[in-house]
PDB file of C-alpha atoms in Angstrom:
ATOM      1  CA  MET D  24      71.995  84.469  50.462  1.00  0.00           C
ATOM      2  CA  TRP D  25      69.940  81.450  49.340  1.00  0.00           C
ATOM      3  CA  GLY D  26      72.853  79.429  48.046  1.00  0.00           C
ATOM      4  CA  LYS D  27      72.299  77.714  44.728  1.00  0.00           C
ATOM      5  CA  SER D  28      68.594  77.097  45.248  1.00  0.00           C
ATOM      6  CA  ASN D  29      66.159  79.796  44.245  1.00  0.00           C
ATOM      7  CA  LYS D  30      63.263  80.228  46.654  1.00  0.00           C
ATOM      8  CA  VAL D  31      59.809  81.216  45.507  1.00  0.00           C
ATOM      9  CA  TRP D  32      57.524  82.934  47.974  1.00  0.00           C
ATOM     10  CA  LEU D  33      53.978  81.568  47.857  1.00  0.00           C
ATOM     11  CA  HIS D  34      50.850  83.315  49.050  1.00  0.00           C
ATOM     12  CA  TYR D  35      48.680  81.042  51.205  1.00  0.00           C
ATOM     13  CA  GLN D  36      45.301  81.535  52.859  1.00  0.00           C
ATOM     14  CA  ARG D  37      44.847  84.227  55.508  1.00  0.00           C
ATOM     15  CA  ASN D  38      47.602  86.406  53.984  1.00  0.00           C
ATOM     16  CA  ILE D  39      50.464  84.068  54.878  1.00  0.00           C
ATOM     17  CA  ILE D  40      53.495  84.384  52.618  1.00  0.00           C
ATOM     18  CA  ALA D  41      56.129  81.648  52.992  1.00  0.00           C
ATOM     19  CA  ALA D  42      58.777  79.825  50.988  1.00  0.00           C
ATOM     20  CA  ASP D  43      57.381  76.331  51.592  1.00  0.00           C
ATOM     21  CA  VAL D  44      54.423  74.525  53.105  1.00  0.00           C
ATOM     22  CA  TYR D  45      56.136  73.680  56.402  1.00  0.00           C
ATOM     23  CA  ASN D  46      56.940  77.321  57.141  1.00  0.00           C
ATOM     24  CA  ALA D  47      53.403  78.348  56.197  1.00  0.00           C
ATOM     25  CA  VAL D  48      51.903  75.776  58.574  1.00  0.00           C
ATOM     26  CA  PHE D  49      54.222  76.903  61.395  1.00  0.00           C
ATOM     27  CA  LEU D  50      53.375  80.567  60.813  1.00  0.00           C
ATOM     28  CA  SER D  51      49.652  79.788  60.710  1.00  0.00           C
ATOM     29  CA  ALA D  52      49.889  77.852  63.985  1.00  0.00           C
ATOM     30  CA  PHE D  53      51.827  80.684  65.630  1.00  0.00           C
ATOM     31  CA  ILE D  54      49.318  83.316  64.490  1.00  0.00           C
ATOM     32  CA  ARG D  55      46.472  81.188  65.834  1.00  0.00           C
ATOM     33  CA  HIS D  56      48.307  80.705  69.147  1.00  0.00           C
ATOM     34  CA  ALA D  57      48.902  84.456  69.455  1.00  0.00           C
ATOM     35  CA  ALA D  58      45.246  85.200  68.706  1.00  0.00           C
ATOM     36  CA  VAL D  59      43.903  82.642  71.179  1.00  0.00           C
ATOM     37  CA  GLN D  60      46.290  83.675  73.958  1.00  0.00           C
ATOM     38  CA  ARG D  61      45.730  87.393  73.165  1.00  0.00           C
ATOM     39  CA  LEU D  62      49.466  88.018  72.998  1.00  0.00           C
ATOM     40  CA  HIS D  63      48.959  91.090  70.836  1.00  0.00           C
ATOM     41  CA  THR D  64      47.425  93.069  73.726  1.00  0.00           C
ATOM     42  CA  TRP D  65      50.839  93.374  75.405  1.00  0.00           C
ATOM     43  CA  GLN D  66      52.014  95.531  72.502  1.00  0.00           C
ATOM     44  CA  MET D  67      48.878  97.692  72.245  1.00  0.00           C
ATOM     45  CA  GLU D  68      47.514 100.721  74.089  1.00  0.00           C
ATOM     46  CA  VAL D  69      44.110 102.354  73.993  1.00  0.00           C
ATOM     47  CA  LEU D  70      43.921 106.135  74.122  1.00  0.00           C
ATOM     48  CA  ASP D  71      40.456 107.161  75.281  1.00  0.00           C
ATOM     49  CA  LEU D  72      40.091 110.903  74.796  1.00  0.00           C
ATOM     50  CA  GLN D  73      36.487 110.909  76.009  1.00  0.00           C
ATOM     51  CA  ARG D  74      37.545 109.756  79.476  1.00  0.00           C
ATOM     52  CA  TYR D  75      41.078 111.240  79.343  1.00  0.00           C
ATOM     53  CA  LYS D  76      42.685 107.826  79.935  1.00  0.00           C
ATOM     54  CA  LYS D  77      45.554 105.807  78.525  1.00  0.00           C
ATOM     55  CA  ILE D  78      44.882 102.092  78.996  1.00  0.00           C
ATOM     56  CA  THR D  79      47.981  99.874  79.024  1.00  0.00           C
ATOM     57  CA  LYS D  80      47.089  96.730  81.012  1.00  0.00           C
ATOM     58  CA  PRO D  81      46.497  93.813  78.588  1.00  0.00           C
ATOM     59  CA  ALA D  82      43.169  92.677  80.062  1.00  0.00           C
ATOM     60  CA  LYS D  83      41.748  96.192  79.981  1.00  0.00           C
ATOM     61  CA  VAL D  84      43.160  96.779  76.495  1.00  0.00           C
ATOM     62  CA  HIS D  85      41.386  93.672  75.215  1.00  0.00           C
ATOM     63  CA  ARG D  86      38.111  94.684  76.850  1.00  0.00           C
ATOM     64  CA  SER D  87      38.386  98.229  75.467  1.00  0.00           C
ATOM     65  CA  MET D  88      39.154  96.923  71.995  1.00  0.00           C
ATOM     66  CA  LYS D  89      35.946  94.873  72.056  1.00  0.00           C
ATOM     67  CA  GLU D  90      33.635  97.385  73.756  1.00  0.00           C
ATOM     68  CA  ARG D  91      34.813 100.892  72.938  1.00  0.00           C
ATOM     69  CA  ALA D  92      36.710 100.619  69.648  1.00  0.00           C
ATOM     70  CA  HIS D  93      33.734 101.787  67.569  1.00  0.00           C
ATOM     71  CA  GLU D  94      33.222 104.996  69.574  1.00  0.00           C
ATOM     72  CA  PRO D  95      34.684 108.303  68.420  1.00  0.00           C
ATOM     73  CA  PHE D  96      37.908 109.590  69.987  1.00  0.00           C
ATOM     74  CA  VAL D  97      39.012 106.125  71.133  1.00  0.00           C
ATOM     75  CA  PHE D  98      42.274 105.155  69.440  1.00  0.00           C
ATOM     76  CA  ILE D  99      44.063 101.795  69.421  1.00  0.00           C
ATOM     77  CA  VAL D 100      47.807 102.288  68.973  1.00  0.00           C
ATOM     78  CA  GLY D 101      50.978 100.195  69.122  1.00  0.00           C
ATOM     79  CA  LYS D 102      53.544 100.896  71.825  1.00  0.00           C
ATOM     80  CA  ASN D 103      56.372 101.268  69.316  1.00  0.00           C
TER      81      ASN D 103
END
């Protein structure tokens, strides 16, 4: 799989595990891009059992995650 070179996985800051520095920098940049652009909200849903709602639109999911996530019976789940 790796040919004749043995790869060693290194653990970097912010829980990034990569085989070399270049891959770690790329992964860190991608994670930052996804966080800034809020790309994770497309894959999330908020189930609000207090209001009997399922929130799926990314803007509303982001707002609900910030405002209502600490309240009881509000669940943040992945779509898969």
